[in-house]
Structure formats: structure tokens, C-alpha cells
PDB file of C-alpha atoms and ligand atoms in Angstrom:
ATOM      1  CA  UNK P   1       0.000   0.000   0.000  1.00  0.00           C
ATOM      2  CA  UNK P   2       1.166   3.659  -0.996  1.00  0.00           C
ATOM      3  CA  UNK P   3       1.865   5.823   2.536  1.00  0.00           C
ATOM      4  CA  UNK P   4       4.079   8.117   1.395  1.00  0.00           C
ATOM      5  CA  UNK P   5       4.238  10.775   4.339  1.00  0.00           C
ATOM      6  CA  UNK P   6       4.736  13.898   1.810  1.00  0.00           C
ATOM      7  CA  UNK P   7       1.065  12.848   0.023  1.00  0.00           C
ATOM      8  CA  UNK P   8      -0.350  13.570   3.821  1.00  0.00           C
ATOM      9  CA  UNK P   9      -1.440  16.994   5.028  1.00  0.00           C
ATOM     10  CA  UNK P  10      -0.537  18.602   8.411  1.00  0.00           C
ATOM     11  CA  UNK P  11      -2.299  21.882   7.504  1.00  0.00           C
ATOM     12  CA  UNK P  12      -5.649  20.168   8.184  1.00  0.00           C
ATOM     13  CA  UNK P  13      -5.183  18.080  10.637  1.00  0.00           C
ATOM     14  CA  UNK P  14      -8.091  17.961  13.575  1.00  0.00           C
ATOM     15  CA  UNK P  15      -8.105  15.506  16.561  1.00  0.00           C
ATOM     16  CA  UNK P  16      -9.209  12.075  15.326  1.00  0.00           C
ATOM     17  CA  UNK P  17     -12.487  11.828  17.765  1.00  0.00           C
ATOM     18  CA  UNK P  18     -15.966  11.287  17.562  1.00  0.00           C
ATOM     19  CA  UNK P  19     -17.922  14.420  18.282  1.00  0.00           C
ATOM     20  CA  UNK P  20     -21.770  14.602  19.881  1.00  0.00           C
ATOM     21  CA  UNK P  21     -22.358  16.764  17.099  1.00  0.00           C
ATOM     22  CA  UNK P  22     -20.469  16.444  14.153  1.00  0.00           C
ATOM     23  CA  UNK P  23     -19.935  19.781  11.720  1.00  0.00           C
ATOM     24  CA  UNK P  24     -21.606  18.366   8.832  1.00  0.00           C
ATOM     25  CA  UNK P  25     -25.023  16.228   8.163  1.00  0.00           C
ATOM     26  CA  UNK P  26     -23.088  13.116   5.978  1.00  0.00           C
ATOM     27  CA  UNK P  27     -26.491  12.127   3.325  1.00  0.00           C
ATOM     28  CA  UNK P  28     -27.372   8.678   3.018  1.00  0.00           C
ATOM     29  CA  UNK P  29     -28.670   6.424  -0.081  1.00  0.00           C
ATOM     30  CA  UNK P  30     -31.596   7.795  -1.738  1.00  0.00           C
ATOM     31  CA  UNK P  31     -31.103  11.419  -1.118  1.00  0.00           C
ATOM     32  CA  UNK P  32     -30.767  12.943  -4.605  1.00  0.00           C
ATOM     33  CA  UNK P  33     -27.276  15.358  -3.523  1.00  0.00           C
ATOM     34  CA  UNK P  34     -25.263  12.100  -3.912  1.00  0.00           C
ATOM     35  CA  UNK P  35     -26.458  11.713  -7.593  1.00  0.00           C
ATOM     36  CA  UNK P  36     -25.100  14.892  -8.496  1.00  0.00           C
ATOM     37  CA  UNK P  37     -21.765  15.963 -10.208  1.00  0.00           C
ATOM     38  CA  UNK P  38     -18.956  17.740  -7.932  1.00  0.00           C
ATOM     39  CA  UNK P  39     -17.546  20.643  -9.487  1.00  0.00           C
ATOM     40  CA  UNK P  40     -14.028  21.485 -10.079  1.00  0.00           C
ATOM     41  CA  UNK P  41     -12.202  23.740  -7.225  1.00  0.00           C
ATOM     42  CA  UNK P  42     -10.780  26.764  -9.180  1.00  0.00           C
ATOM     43  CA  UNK P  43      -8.737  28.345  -6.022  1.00  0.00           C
ATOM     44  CA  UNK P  44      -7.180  26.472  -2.882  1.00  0.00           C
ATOM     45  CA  UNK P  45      -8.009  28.868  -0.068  1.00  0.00           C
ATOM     46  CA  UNK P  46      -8.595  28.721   3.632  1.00  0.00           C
ATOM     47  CA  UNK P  47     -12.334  28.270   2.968  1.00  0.00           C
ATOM     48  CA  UNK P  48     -11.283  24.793   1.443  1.00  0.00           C
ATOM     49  CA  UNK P  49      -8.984  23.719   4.044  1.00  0.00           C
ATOM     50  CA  UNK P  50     -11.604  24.642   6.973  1.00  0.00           C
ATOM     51  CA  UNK P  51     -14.147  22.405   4.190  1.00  0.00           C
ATOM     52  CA  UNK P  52     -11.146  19.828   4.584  1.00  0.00           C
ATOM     53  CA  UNK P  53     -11.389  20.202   8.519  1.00  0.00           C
ATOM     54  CA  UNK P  54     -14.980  20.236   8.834  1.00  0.00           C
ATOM     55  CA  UNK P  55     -15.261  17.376   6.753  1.00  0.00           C
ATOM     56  CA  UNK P  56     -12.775  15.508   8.486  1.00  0.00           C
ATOM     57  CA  UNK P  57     -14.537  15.926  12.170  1.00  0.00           C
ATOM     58  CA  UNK P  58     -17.629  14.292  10.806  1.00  0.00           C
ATOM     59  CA  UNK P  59     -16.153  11.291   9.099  1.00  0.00           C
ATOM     60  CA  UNK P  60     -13.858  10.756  12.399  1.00  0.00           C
ATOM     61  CA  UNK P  61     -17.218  11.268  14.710  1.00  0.00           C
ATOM     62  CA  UNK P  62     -18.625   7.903  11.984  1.00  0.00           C
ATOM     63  CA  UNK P  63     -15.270   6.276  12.476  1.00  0.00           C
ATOM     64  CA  UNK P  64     -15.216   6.271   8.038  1.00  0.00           C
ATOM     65  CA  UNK P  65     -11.609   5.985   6.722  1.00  0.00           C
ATOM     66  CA  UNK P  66     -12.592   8.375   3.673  1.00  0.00           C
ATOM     67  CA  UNK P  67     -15.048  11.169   2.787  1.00  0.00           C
ATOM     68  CA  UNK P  68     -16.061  13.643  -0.490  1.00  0.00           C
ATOM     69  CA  UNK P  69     -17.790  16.596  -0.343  1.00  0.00           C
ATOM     70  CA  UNK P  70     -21.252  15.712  -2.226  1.00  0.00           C
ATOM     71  CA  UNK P  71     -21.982  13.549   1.147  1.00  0.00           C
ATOM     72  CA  UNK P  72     -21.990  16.563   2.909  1.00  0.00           C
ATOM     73  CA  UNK P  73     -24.302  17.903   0.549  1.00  0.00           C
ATOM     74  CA  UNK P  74     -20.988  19.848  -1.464  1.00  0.00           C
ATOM     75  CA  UNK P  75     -20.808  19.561  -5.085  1.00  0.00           C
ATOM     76  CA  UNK P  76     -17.082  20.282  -5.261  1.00  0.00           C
ATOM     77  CA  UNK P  77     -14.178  18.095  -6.122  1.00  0.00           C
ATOM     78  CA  UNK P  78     -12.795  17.354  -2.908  1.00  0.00           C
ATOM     79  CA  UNK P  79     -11.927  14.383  -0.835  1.00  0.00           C
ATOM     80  CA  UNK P  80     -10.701  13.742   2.311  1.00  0.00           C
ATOM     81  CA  UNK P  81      -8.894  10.057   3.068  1.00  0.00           C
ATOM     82  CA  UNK P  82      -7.117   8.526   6.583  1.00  0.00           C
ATOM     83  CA  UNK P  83      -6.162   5.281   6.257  1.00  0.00           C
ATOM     84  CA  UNK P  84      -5.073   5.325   9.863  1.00  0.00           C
ATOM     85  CA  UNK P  85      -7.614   6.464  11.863  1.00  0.00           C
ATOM     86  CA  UNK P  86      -6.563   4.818  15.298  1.00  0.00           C
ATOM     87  CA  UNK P  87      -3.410   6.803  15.033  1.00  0.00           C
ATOM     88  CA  UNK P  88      -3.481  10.521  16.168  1.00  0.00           C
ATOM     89  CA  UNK P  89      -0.017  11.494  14.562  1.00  0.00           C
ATOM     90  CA  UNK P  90      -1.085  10.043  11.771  1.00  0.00           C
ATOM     91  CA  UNK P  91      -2.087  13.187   9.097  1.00  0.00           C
ATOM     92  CA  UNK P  92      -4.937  13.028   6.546  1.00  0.00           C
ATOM     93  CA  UNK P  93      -4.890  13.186   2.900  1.00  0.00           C
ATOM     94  CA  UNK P  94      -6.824  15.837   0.862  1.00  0.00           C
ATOM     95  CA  UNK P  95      -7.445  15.682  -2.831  1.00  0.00           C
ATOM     96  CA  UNK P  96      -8.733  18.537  -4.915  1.00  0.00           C
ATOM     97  CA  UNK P  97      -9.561  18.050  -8.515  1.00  0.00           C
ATOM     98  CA  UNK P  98      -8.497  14.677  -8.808  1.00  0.00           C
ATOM     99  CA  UNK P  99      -7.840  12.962 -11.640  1.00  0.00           C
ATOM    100  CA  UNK P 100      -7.102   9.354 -12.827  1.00  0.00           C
ATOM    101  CA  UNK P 101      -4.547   9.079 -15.268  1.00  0.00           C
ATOM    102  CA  UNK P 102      -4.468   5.619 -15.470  1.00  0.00           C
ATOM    103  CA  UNK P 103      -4.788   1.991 -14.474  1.00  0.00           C
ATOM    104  CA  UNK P 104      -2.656  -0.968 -13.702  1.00  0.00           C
ATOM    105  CA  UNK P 105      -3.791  -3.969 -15.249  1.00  0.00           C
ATOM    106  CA  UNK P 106      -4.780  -6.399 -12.319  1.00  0.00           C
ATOM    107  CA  UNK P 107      -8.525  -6.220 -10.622  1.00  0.00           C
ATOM    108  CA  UNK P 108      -9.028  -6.488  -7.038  1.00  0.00           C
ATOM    109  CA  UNK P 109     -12.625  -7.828  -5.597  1.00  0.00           C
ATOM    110  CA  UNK P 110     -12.951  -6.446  -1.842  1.00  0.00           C
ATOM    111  CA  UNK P 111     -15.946  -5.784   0.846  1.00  0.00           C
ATOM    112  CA  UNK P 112     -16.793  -1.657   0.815  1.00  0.00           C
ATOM    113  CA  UNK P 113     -18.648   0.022   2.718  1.00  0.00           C
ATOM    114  CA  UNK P 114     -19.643   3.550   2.701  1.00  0.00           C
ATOM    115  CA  UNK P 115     -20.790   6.300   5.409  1.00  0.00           C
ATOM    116  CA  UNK P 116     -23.937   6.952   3.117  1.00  0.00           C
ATOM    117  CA  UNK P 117     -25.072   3.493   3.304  1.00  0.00           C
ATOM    118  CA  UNK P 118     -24.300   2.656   6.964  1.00  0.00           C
ATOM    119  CA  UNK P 119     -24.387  -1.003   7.490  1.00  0.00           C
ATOM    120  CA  UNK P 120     -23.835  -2.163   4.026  1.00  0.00           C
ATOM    121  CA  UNK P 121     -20.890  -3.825   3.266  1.00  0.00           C
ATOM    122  CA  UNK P 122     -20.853  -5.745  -0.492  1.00  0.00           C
ATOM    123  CA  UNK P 123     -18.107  -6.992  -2.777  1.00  0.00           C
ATOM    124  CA  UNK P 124     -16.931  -4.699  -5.654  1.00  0.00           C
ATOM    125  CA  UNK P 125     -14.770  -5.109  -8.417  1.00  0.00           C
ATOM    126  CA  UNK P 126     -11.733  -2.825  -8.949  1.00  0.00           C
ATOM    127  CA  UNK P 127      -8.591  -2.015 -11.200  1.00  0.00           C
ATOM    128  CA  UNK P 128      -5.789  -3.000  -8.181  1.00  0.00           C
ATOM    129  CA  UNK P 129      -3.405  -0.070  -9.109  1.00  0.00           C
ATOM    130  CA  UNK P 130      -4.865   3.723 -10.073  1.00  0.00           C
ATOM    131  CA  UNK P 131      -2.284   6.763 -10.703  1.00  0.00           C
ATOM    132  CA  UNK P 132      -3.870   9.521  -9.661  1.00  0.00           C
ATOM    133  CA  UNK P 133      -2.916  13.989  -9.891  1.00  0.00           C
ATOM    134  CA  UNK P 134      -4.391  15.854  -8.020  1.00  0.00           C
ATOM    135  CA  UNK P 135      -4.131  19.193  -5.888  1.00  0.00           C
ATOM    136  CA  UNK P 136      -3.439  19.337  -2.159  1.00  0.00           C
ATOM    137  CA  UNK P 137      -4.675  21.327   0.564  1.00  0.00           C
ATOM    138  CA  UNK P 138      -1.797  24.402  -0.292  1.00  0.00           C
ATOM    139  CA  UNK P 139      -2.952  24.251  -4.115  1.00  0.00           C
ATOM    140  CA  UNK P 140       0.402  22.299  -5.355  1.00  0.00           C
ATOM    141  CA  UNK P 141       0.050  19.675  -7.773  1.00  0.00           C
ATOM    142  CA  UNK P 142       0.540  16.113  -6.595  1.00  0.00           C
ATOM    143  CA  UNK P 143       0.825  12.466  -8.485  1.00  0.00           C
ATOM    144  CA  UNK P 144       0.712   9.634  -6.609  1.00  0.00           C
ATOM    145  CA  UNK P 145       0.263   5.585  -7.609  1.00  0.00           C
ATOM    146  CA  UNK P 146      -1.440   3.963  -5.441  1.00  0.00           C
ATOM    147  CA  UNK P 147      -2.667   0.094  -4.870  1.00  0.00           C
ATOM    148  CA  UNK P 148      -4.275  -1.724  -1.844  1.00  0.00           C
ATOM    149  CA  UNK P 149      -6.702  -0.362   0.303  1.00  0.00           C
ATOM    150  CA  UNK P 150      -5.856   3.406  -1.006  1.00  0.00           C
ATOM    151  CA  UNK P 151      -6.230   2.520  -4.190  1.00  0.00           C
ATOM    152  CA  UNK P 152      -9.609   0.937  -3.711  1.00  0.00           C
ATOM    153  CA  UNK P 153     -10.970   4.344  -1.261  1.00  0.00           C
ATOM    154  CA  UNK P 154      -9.494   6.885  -4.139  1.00  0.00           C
ATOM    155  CA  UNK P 155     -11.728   4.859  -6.586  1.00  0.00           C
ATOM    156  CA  UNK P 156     -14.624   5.030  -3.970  1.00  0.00           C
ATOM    157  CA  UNK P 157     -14.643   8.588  -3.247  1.00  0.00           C
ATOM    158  CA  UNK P 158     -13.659   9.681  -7.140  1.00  0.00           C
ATOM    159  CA  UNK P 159     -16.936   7.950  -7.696  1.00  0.00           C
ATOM    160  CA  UNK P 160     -19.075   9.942  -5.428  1.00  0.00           C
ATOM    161  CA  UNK P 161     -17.224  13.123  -7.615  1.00  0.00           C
ATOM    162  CA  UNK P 162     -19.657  11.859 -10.339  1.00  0.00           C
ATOM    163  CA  UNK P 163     -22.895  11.015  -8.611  1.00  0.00           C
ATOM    164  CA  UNK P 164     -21.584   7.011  -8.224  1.00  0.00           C
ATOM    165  CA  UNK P 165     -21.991   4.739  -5.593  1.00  0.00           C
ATOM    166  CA  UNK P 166     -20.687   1.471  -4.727  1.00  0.00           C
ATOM    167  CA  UNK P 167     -23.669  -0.641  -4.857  1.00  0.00           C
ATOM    168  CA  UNK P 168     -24.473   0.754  -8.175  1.00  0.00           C
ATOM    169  CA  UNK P 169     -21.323  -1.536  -9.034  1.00  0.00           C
ATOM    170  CA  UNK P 170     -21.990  -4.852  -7.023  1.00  0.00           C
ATOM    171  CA  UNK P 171     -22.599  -7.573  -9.609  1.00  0.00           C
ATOM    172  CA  UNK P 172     -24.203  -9.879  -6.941  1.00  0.00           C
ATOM    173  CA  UNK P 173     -27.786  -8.913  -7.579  1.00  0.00           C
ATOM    174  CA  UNK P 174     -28.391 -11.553  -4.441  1.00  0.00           C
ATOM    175  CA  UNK P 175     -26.107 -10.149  -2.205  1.00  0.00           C
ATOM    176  CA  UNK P 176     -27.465  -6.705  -2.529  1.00  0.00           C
ATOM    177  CA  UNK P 177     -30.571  -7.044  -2.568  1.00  0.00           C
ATOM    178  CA  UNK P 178     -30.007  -8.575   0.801  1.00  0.00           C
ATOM    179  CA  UNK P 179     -27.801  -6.246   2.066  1.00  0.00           C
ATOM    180  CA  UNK P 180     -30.393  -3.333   0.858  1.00  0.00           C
ATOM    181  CA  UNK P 181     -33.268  -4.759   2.506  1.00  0.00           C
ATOM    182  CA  UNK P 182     -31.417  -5.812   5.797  1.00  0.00           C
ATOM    183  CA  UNK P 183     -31.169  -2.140   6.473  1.00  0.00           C
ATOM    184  CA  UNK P 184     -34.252  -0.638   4.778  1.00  0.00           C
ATOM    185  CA  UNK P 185     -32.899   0.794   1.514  1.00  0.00           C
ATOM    186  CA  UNK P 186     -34.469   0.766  -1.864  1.00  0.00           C
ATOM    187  CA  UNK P 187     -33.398  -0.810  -4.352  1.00  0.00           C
ATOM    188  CA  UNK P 188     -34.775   1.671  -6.499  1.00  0.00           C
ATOM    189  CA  UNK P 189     -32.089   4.118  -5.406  1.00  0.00           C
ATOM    190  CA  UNK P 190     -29.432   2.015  -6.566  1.00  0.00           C
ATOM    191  CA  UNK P 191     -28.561   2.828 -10.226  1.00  0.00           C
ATOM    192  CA  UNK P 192     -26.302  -0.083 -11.414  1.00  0.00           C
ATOM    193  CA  UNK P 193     -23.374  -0.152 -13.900  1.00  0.00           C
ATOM    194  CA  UNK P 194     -23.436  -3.228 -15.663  1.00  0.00           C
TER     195      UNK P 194
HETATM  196 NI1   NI G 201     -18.684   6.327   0.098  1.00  0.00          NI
END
């Protein structure tokens, strides 16, 4: 797995603890905001970063390992990742505009889950290795190539950039239909890539 310290962001940094009442409301499966596009960040500033921070708060207070602005209800090109949650010295990631510029040939299947659809978990089919530009929290242009599990939550939260979700790419029509109904979503709200 890709942890390369310099990708990781100090500037934003907030205590990693779960707060009685988070910044932001995180929208869950079948509320229309996470079908929409994000749109591209056109300056860095300090209103992004606190974004960044406030974001960060809320997915630490749902103990979520990553996070992008349309599930706060913010259709801007911005995610927030911490692969290391338990550890406090441990900084973030923030990605602005990011971009895939390409894949590695192997496919991964793993179990994802997703702070919109609390309780879910379902397999999903991947590319293994993603390279990935981006900006970070300062503005500056980053690249990074990433596999394992940060490979598979840039995919997931790129996704939610364009109105995707992760059931919409479970193949097992069984399995998530059972995992919908276990926790009382609609099928109807899913809208599968086949
Ligand atoms: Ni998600």
C-alpha cells in the first residue's frame, strides 16, 4: 500500500475523535445530492482547508476511513482520506480536482462500505493499481500511484465526484438485494453499472 508521508497533510489536521455533534449532516442512499456531479475547485483557499477540517470531524465522529464533499451535501471536487484512523499522529490526505490518469492492469474484488449506506458492506470489483494527480490542501500539484486499500478508497470517493456509488457496481444482484433490505434501503435508489 502507498503511505508516502509527503502525500499527507498537516495543515488540516483535527483531533481524530468522535464528536456529539459532528460539523456536517453526511447524506445517506436515496437522497438525490449524492447523484449529483462535484464541481471542479478553481482556487485552494482557507475556505477549502476549513471544508477539509470540517469534513474531516464528521467522518472521524462515523469512524469512516474516507469522505467527499457531495456527502456533505458539497458539489465540489474534494476528498478527504485517513487510512489510519486509530493513530493521532497520523495526518490526513486531501485531494482537490483529482484525476485518474491511469490503471494498472490487475482487478481487485474487496468488501466496501460507505458512510452513506451505513451497514452495508458488499463486494466490488476494482482495477488494483490507479495513478492519480491531483491538488493538495496548499494548491500544489501532486501524483501519486497507489494500490491496496488506497487505491480501492481513491476509486470510492472519485466515484461519489460523479454522482456514483458502490452498490451501483456490485454484480451480486443476491447479495445486494439482501444487504439493501437488511437495512431498509431501496433498491430503487441504486442505479447499477453493468
Ligand atoms: Ni462512500
Amino acid at each position: 500500500m502507498a503511505r508516502n508521508a509527503e502525500h499527507n497533510s498537516r495543515t488540516v489536521q483535527v483531533p481524530k475523535e468522535a464528536l456529539d455533534q459532528p460539523p456536517l449532516e453526511i447524506r445517506t442512499l436515496g437522497d438525490q445530492v449524492l447523484r449529483q456531479s462535484a464541481r471542479r475547485i478553481s482556487k485552494v483557499d482557507e475556505a477549502v482547508r476549513d471544508l477539509a477540517r470540517d469534513m474531516l470531524r464528521s467522518m472521524y465522529s462515523s469512524s469512516g476511513i474516507g469522505l467527499a464533499a457531495p456527502q456533505v451535501g458539497v458539489h465540489k471536487q474534494l476528498l478527504v482520506i485517513d487510512l489510519d484512523p486509530e493513530n493521532p499522529a497520523t495526518p490526513p490526505m486531501v485531494l482537490i480536482n483529482p484525476e485518474i490518469r491511469s490503471f494498472g492492469s490487475g482487478i481487485d474484488t474487496y468488501e466496501e462500505g460507505c458512510l452513506s449506506i451505513p451497514g452495508v458492506y458488499l463486494n466490488v470489483v476494482r482495477p488494483a493499481v490507479v495513478d492519480v494527480s491531483y491538488r493538495d490542501e496548499l494548491g500544489r500539484p501532486q501524483r501519486i500511484k497507489a494500490d491496496g486499500l488506497l487505491s480501492r478508497c481513491i476509486q470510492h470517493e472519485m466515484d461519489h465526484l460523479n454522482g456514483v456509488l458502490f452498490v451501483d457496481r456490485v454484480s451480486d444482484e443476491l447479495s445486494l438485494n439482501e444487504g439493501l433490505s437488511q437495512k431498509g434501503y431501496k433498491r430503487s435508489d441504486v442505479h447499477s453499472i453493468r
